[in-house]
Coordinates of C-alpha atoms and ligand atoms in Angstrom, one line a residue:
R1 CA 0.0 0.0 0.0
N2 CA 1.0 3.5 -0.7
L3 CA 2.4 5.4 2.3
K4 CA 0.5 8.5 1.3
W5 CA -2.6 6.8 2.7
I6 CA -1.4 7.5 6.3
I7 CA -0.7 11.2 5.6
K8 CA -2.1 13.5 8.2
C9 CA -5.0 15.7 7.3
R10 CA -4.3 19.4 6.9
G11 CA -4.6 21.4 10.1
D12 CA -7.2 23.9 8.8
I13 CA -9.6 21.3 7.5
D14 CA -12.5 22.5 9.7
T15 CA -12.5 25.9 8.1
L16 CA -13.9 24.1 5.0
N17 CA -17.0 22.8 6.7
A18 CA -19.1 26.0 6.2
P19 CA -18.3 26.3 2.5
F20 CA -19.0 22.6 1.8
L21 CA -22.3 22.7 3.7
E22 CA -23.2 25.8 1.6
I23 CA -22.6 23.8 -1.6
Y24 CA -24.6 20.9 -0.2
E25 CA -27.5 23.1 0.7
S26 CA -27.5 24.8 -2.7
L27 CA -28.0 21.4 -4.4
I28 CA -31.0 20.3 -2.3
P29 CA -34.2 20.4 -4.5
P30 CA -36.8 22.9 -3.2
E31 CA -40.2 21.6 -2.0
E32 CA -42.0 23.0 -5.1
E33 CA -39.9 20.6 -7.2
K34 CA -41.0 17.6 -5.2
A35 CA -44.6 18.7 -5.4
K36 CA -44.3 18.9 -9.2
Q37 CA -42.8 15.4 -9.4
K38 CA -45.8 14.0 -7.4
Q39 CA -48.2 15.9 -9.7
L40 CA -46.6 14.4 -12.8
L41 CA -46.6 10.9 -11.2
A42 CA -50.3 11.2 -10.4
S43 CA -51.2 12.2 -13.9
L44 CA -49.2 9.4 -15.4
E45 CA -50.8 6.9 -13.1
K46 CA -54.3 8.0 -14.3
L47 CA -53.3 7.4 -17.9
V48 CA -51.6 4.1 -17.3
C49 CA -54.6 2.7 -15.3
K50 CA -57.0 3.2 -18.1
E51 CA -55.0 0.7 -20.2
W52 CA -53.7 -1.6 -17.4
P53 CA -56.0 -1.3 -14.4
E54 CA -53.8 -3.6 -12.2
A55 CA -50.5 -1.8 -12.9
R56 CA -48.7 0.4 -10.4
L57 CA -46.2 3.2 -10.9
Y58 CA -43.2 3.6 -8.6
L59 CA -40.6 6.3 -8.4
Y60 CA -37.0 5.1 -8.2
G61 CA -33.5 6.5 -8.7
S62 CA -32.4 9.8 -7.4
C63 CA -35.9 11.4 -7.2
A64 CA -36.8 8.7 -4.6
N65 CA -33.5 7.7 -2.9
S66 CA -32.9 11.2 -1.4
F67 CA -29.7 11.7 -3.3
G68 CA -31.4 13.7 -6.1
V69 CA -30.1 17.2 -6.7
S70 CA -32.3 20.0 -7.9
K71 CA -33.6 19.8 -11.5
S72 CA -33.0 16.1 -12.0
D73 CA -35.0 14.0 -14.3
I74 CA -37.3 11.4 -12.7
D75 CA -37.1 7.7 -13.0
V76 CA -40.4 5.7 -13.0
C77 CA -41.0 2.0 -13.0
L78 CA -44.3 0.6 -14.4
A79 CA -45.0 -2.7 -12.5
I80 CA -47.3 -5.1 -14.4
N81 CA -47.9 -8.5 -12.9
D82 CA -47.9 -10.7 -16.0
A83 CA -45.5 -13.6 -16.5
D84 CA -45.5 -13.6 -20.3
L85 CA -45.5 -9.9 -20.9
N86 CA -43.7 -8.6 -23.9
K87 CA -41.8 -5.5 -22.7
S88 CA -41.3 -4.0 -26.2
E89 CA -45.0 -4.2 -26.9
V90 CA -45.9 -2.6 -23.6
L91 CA -43.4 0.2 -24.2
L92 CA -44.7 0.9 -27.6
K93 CA -48.3 0.9 -26.4
L94 CA -47.3 3.2 -23.5
A95 CA -45.6 5.6 -25.9
D96 CA -48.8 5.8 -28.0
I97 CA -50.9 6.6 -24.9
L98 CA -48.5 9.3 -23.7
Q99 CA -48.2 10.8 -27.1
S100 CA -52.0 11.2 -27.5
D101 CA -52.1 12.9 -24.1
N102 CA -49.8 15.8 -25.4
L103 CA -46.7 14.8 -23.5
Q104 CA -43.6 16.0 -25.4
N105 CA -40.6 14.2 -26.8
V106 CA -42.1 10.8 -26.3
Q107 CA -39.6 8.1 -27.4
A108 CA -39.6 4.4 -26.9
L109 CA -36.1 3.0 -26.6
T110 CA -36.9 -0.7 -26.8
R111 CA -33.3 -1.9 -27.5
A112 CA -31.5 -0.2 -24.7
R113 CA -29.9 -2.2 -21.9
V114 CA -32.8 -1.1 -19.7
P115 CA -35.7 -0.5 -22.2
I116 CA -37.6 2.7 -21.5
V117 CA -40.0 5.3 -22.7
K118 CA -38.7 8.9 -22.4
L119 CA -41.0 11.9 -22.2
R120 CA -41.2 15.5 -21.2
D121 CA -44.1 17.0 -19.4
P122 CA -44.9 20.5 -20.7
V123 CA -46.9 21.5 -17.6
T124 CA -44.2 20.9 -15.0
G125 CA -41.2 21.0 -17.4
I126 CA -39.9 17.6 -15.9
S127 CA -38.4 14.9 -18.1
C128 CA -39.0 11.4 -17.2
D129 CA -37.9 7.8 -18.1
I130 CA -40.4 5.0 -17.6
C131 CA -39.1 1.4 -17.4
I132 CA -41.1 -1.8 -17.0
N133 CA -40.9 -4.2 -14.0
N134 CA -37.4 -3.1 -12.9
V135 CA -38.4 -3.9 -9.3
L136 CA -34.8 -4.5 -8.1
A137 CA -34.2 -0.8 -8.8
V138 CA -37.2 0.1 -6.7
V139 CA -35.8 -2.0 -3.8
N140 CA -32.3 -0.7 -4.0
T141 CA -33.7 2.8 -4.1
K142 CA -35.3 2.0 -0.7
L143 CA -32.0 0.7 0.7
L144 CA -30.2 3.9 -0.2
R145 CA -33.0 6.0 1.2
D146 CA -32.9 4.1 4.4
Y147 CA -29.2 4.5 4.8
A148 CA -29.6 8.3 4.2
E149 CA -31.9 8.5 7.2
I150 CA -29.4 7.1 9.6
D151 CA -26.8 9.8 9.5
G152 CA -27.0 13.2 7.7
R153 CA -23.4 13.1 6.7
L154 CA -24.1 10.4 4.1
R155 CA -26.4 12.8 2.1
Q156 CA -23.9 15.6 2.5
L157 CA -21.0 13.5 1.3
A158 CA -22.9 11.9 -1.6
F159 CA -24.2 15.3 -2.9
I160 CA -20.6 16.6 -2.9
V161 CA -19.2 13.5 -4.6
K162 CA -22.0 13.5 -7.2
H163 CA -21.5 17.2 -7.9
W164 CA -17.7 16.6 -8.2
A165 CA -18.2 13.6 -10.5
K166 CA -20.6 15.6 -12.8
S167 CA -18.4 18.6 -12.9
R168 CA -15.4 16.4 -13.8
R169 CA -17.4 14.5 -16.4
I170 CA -16.8 11.1 -14.8
N171 CA -20.5 10.2 -14.2
E172 CA -21.0 8.9 -17.7
T173 CA -21.4 5.1 -17.9
Y174 CA -21.4 5.0 -21.7
Q175 CA -17.9 6.6 -21.6
G176 CA -16.6 4.0 -19.1
T177 CA -17.0 6.0 -15.9
L178 CA -19.3 5.4 -13.0
S179 CA -23.1 5.8 -12.4
S180 CA -24.5 7.9 -9.7
Y181 CA -25.7 4.7 -8.1
A182 CA -22.1 3.5 -7.9
Y183 CA -20.9 6.7 -6.3
V184 CA -23.5 6.6 -3.6
L185 CA -22.6 2.9 -2.8
M186 CA -18.9 4.1 -2.6
C187 CA -20.0 6.7 0.0
I188 CA -22.1 4.2 2.0
H189 CA -19.2 1.7 2.1
F190 CA -16.8 4.4 3.1
L191 CA -18.9 5.5 6.1
Q192 CA -19.4 1.9 7.1
Q193 CA -15.6 1.7 7.3
R194 CA -14.9 4.7 9.5
R195 CA -13.8 4.0 13.1
P196 CA -16.0 4.4 15.0
A197 CA -18.4 3.5 12.1
I198 CA -20.8 6.2 10.9
L199 CA -23.2 3.7 9.2
P200 CA -24.1 0.1 10.1
C201 CA -24.5 -2.7 7.6
L202 CA -28.3 -3.0 7.2
Q203 CA -28.0 -6.3 5.4
G204 CA -26.0 -7.7 8.4
I205 CA -28.7 -7.0 11.0
E206 CA -31.8 -9.3 11.4
A207 CA -34.1 -8.3 8.6
T208 CA -37.3 -6.4 9.2
Y209 CA -38.0 -6.0 5.4
S210 CA -37.8 -8.8 2.9
V211 CA -39.0 -9.3 -0.7
T212 CA -38.0 -11.7 -3.4
V213 CA -37.5 -10.2 -6.8
E214 CA -36.5 -12.2 -9.9
D215 CA -35.2 -15.0 -7.6
V216 CA -33.1 -12.5 -5.7
E217 CA -33.9 -12.4 -2.0
C218 CA -33.6 -8.8 -0.8
A219 CA -33.7 -8.6 3.0
F220 CA -32.4 -6.0 5.4
F221 CA -33.1 -4.1 8.6
D222 CA -35.3 -1.1 7.7
Q223 CA -36.4 0.3 11.1
V224 CA -33.8 3.0 10.7
E225 CA -35.6 5.4 13.1
N226 CA -34.0 3.1 15.8
L227 CA -30.5 3.8 14.4
R228 CA -30.5 7.6 14.4
N229 CA -27.7 7.7 17.0
F230 CA -25.6 5.0 15.4
G231 CA -22.9 7.3 14.2
S232 CA -22.9 9.7 17.1
H233 CA -19.6 8.4 18.6
N234 CA -17.8 9.5 15.4
K235 CA -17.5 13.3 15.4
E236 CA -15.9 13.7 12.0
T237 CA -17.2 16.7 10.0
I238 CA -18.1 16.9 6.4
A239 CA -14.8 18.5 5.3
H240 CA -12.8 15.8 7.0
L241 CA -14.9 13.1 5.4
V242 CA -14.6 14.6 1.9
W243 CA -10.8 14.7 2.4
A244 CA -10.7 11.1 3.7
F245 CA -13.0 9.8 1.0
F246 CA -10.7 11.1 -1.8
S247 CA -7.5 10.0 0.0
Y248 CA -9.0 6.5 0.3
W249 CA -9.9 6.2 -3.4
A250 CA -6.6 7.8 -4.4
Y251 CA -4.1 6.0 -2.1
G252 CA -5.9 3.6 0.3
H253 CA -8.0 1.3 -1.9
D254 CA -6.4 -1.9 -3.1
Y255 CA -7.6 -1.9 -6.7
A256 CA -5.8 -5.2 -7.5
N257 CA -7.4 -7.3 -4.9
S258 CA -10.4 -5.7 -3.3
V259 CA -14.2 -5.4 -3.9
I260 CA -16.2 -3.0 -1.9
S261 CA -19.4 -4.5 -0.5
V262 CA -22.2 -2.6 1.1
R263 CA -23.9 -5.9 1.7
E264 CA -21.0 -7.2 3.9
G265 CA -20.1 -3.8 5.3
S266 CA -16.5 -4.3 4.4
T267 CA -14.2 -5.0 1.5
I268 CA -14.0 -8.6 0.2
S269 CA -11.4 -10.2 -2.0
K270 CA -11.7 -10.4 -5.7
R271 CA -10.6 -14.0 -5.6
K272 CA -13.6 -14.9 -3.4
K273 CA -15.9 -13.5 -6.1
D274 CA -13.9 -14.9 -9.0
W275 CA -13.5 -11.3 -10.3
T276 CA -9.8 -11.6 -10.9
R277 CA -9.8 -11.9 -14.7
R278 CA -11.6 -10.4 -17.6
V279 CA -14.8 -12.3 -18.5
G280 CA -16.5 -11.0 -21.6
N281 CA -16.6 -7.3 -21.2
D282 CA -16.3 -7.3 -17.5
R283 CA -12.8 -6.3 -16.6
H284 CA -13.2 -5.7 -12.9
L285 CA -10.7 -2.8 -12.7
I286 CA -12.6 -1.2 -9.9
C287 CA -15.0 -3.5 -8.1
I288 CA -18.3 -2.3 -6.6
E289 CA -20.7 -5.1 -5.7
D290 CA -24.4 -4.5 -6.1
P291 CA -26.0 -5.1 -2.7
F292 CA -28.7 -7.5 -4.1
E293 CA -27.5 -8.7 -7.5
T294 CA -24.2 -9.8 -6.0
S295 CA -22.8 -11.2 -9.3
H296 CA -23.1 -7.7 -10.7
D297 CA -20.1 -5.4 -10.5
L298 CA -21.1 -1.7 -11.0
G299 CA -17.5 -1.1 -12.1
R300 CA -18.0 -3.4 -15.1
V301 CA -18.3 -0.3 -17.4
V302 CA -14.8 0.8 -16.5
D303 CA -12.1 -0.1 -19.1
K304 CA -8.3 0.3 -19.2
F305 CA -8.5 3.9 -20.4
S306 CA -11.3 5.1 -18.1
I307 CA -9.7 3.5 -15.0
R308 CA -6.7 5.9 -15.6
V309 CA -9.1 8.8 -15.9
L310 CA -11.0 7.9 -12.7
R311 CA -7.9 7.3 -10.6
G312 CA -6.3 10.5 -11.9
E313 CA -9.4 12.3 -10.8
F314 CA -9.3 10.7 -7.3
E315 CA -5.7 11.8 -7.0
R316 CA -6.4 15.3 -8.2
A317 CA -9.2 15.6 -5.7
A318 CA -7.1 14.2 -2.8
E319 CA -4.2 16.6 -3.7
I320 CA -6.6 19.6 -3.8
M321 CA -8.2 18.6 -0.4
Q322 CA -4.7 18.3 1.1
H323 CA -3.0 21.4 -0.2
D324 CA -5.2 23.8 -2.2
P325 CA -6.0 27.1 -0.5
N326 CA -9.5 27.0 -2.0
P327 CA -10.6 23.4 -2.4
C328 CA -14.3 24.2 -2.6
I329 CA -13.8 26.0 -5.9
K330 CA -10.9 24.0 -7.4
L331 CA -12.5 20.6 -6.7
F332 CA -15.5 21.4 -8.9
E333 CA -13.8 23.2 -11.8
P334 CA -15.3 22.0 -15.0
Y335 CA -13.3 19.5 -16.9
Ligands
GTP1 P1 -28.9 10.9 -11.1 O1 -30.0 10.7 -12.1 O2 -27.5 11.1 -11.7 O3 -29.2 12.0 -10.1 O4 -28.8 9.6 -10.2 P2 -29.7 8.3 -10.0 O5 -29.7 8.0 -8.5 O6 -31.0 8.5 -10.6 O7 -28.8 7.2 -10.6 P3 -28.8 6.5 -12.0 O8 -29.4 7.3 -13.0 O9 -27.4 6.0 -12.1 O10 -29.7 5.2 -11.7 C1 -31.1 5.2 -11.4 C2 -31.4 4.1 -10.5 O11 -31.4 2.9 -11.3 C3 -30.5 3.8 -9.3 O12 -30.9 4.6 -8.2 C4 -30.7 2.4 -9.1 O13 -31.9 2.2 -8.4 C5 -30.9 1.9 -10.5 N1 -29.6 1.4 -11.1 C6 -28.7 2.1 -11.9 N2 -27.7 1.3 -12.3 C7 -28.0 0.1 -11.8 C8 -27.4 -1.1 -12.0 O14 -26.3 -1.3 -12.6 N3 -27.9 -2.2 -11.4 C9 -29.1 -2.0 -10.7 N4 -29.6 -3.1 -10.1 N5 -29.7 -0.9 -10.5 C10 -29.2 0.2 -11.1
MG2 MG1 -31.7 9.3 -12.5

């Protein structure tokens, strides 16, 4: 391991708390925006129920996991309980219905990895993606939201990391960098690893919530109101955590051998998962285990070029946090 990992944090780190909190607060969506999202969901529900009376609509992704910044698009899942359903047919039918209701830019993407219908609502100005029966995403949305309720520092850290990743253009999976979902899992894992820990491992406590989705058992402790004091022995502030997060990913993480696992609340070895070699397109150059689909590495999109970009950005951020006189500006400078 690189010795830099045990470097001491700069002495004036706490002067950075106020500016980081200010950035965090500026990113929180205002209440009106949430109300508009609900309004759009309700009108979509009405339309959908005319065609499929049994169907349900669920919000997932950042509009529902509490890690959504202001002006995000919304992600909606249409759940239809029908074993031999043809997703493409449903999507095309749905696109028809939406189009005739004057929604804008309606587009069915039936060949995408996750097939969706895209649309824009002219009343609220919100854009929206609708997928079919992606119930695992609805469940992992709940897991993320439950973690966020345990300690406020998770939401602060994740907003700052997402904002940084978007500014530096490394939040683009089709270019080999990581999804927002992956960055939030990195933050959760990191806070599980602090000593004393700031977050528990919800899948390691006796489950109070359990569903089986596509043969995957999703079970975890969800009575998070009982865990509100969990992290209170750890007094680290947001600036210190931002510094430590980037130092960890720049110098502390063992890319060659380790997988981060929110499910286990620790790192696990690549060997144990058989993620040591390239299989098909999965290169496992940075390994982030999905908490439920455990054979799924969210780092699979990263290739030998983009891993250098990513690690370069982690190092840049760590250097700025350690030495720059004005990290809150420099960190987010557009790439
Ligand atoms: P922003 O839109 O960037 O604010 O973030 P987001 O939280 O909506 O994330 P993203 O668009 O990356 O993904 C939307 C949701 O899809 C996530 O919250 C997850 O629930 C789900 N998701 C995304 N990628 C994966 C994946 O690879 N596997 C699974 N199971 N779910 C995923
Ligand atoms: Mg999204």
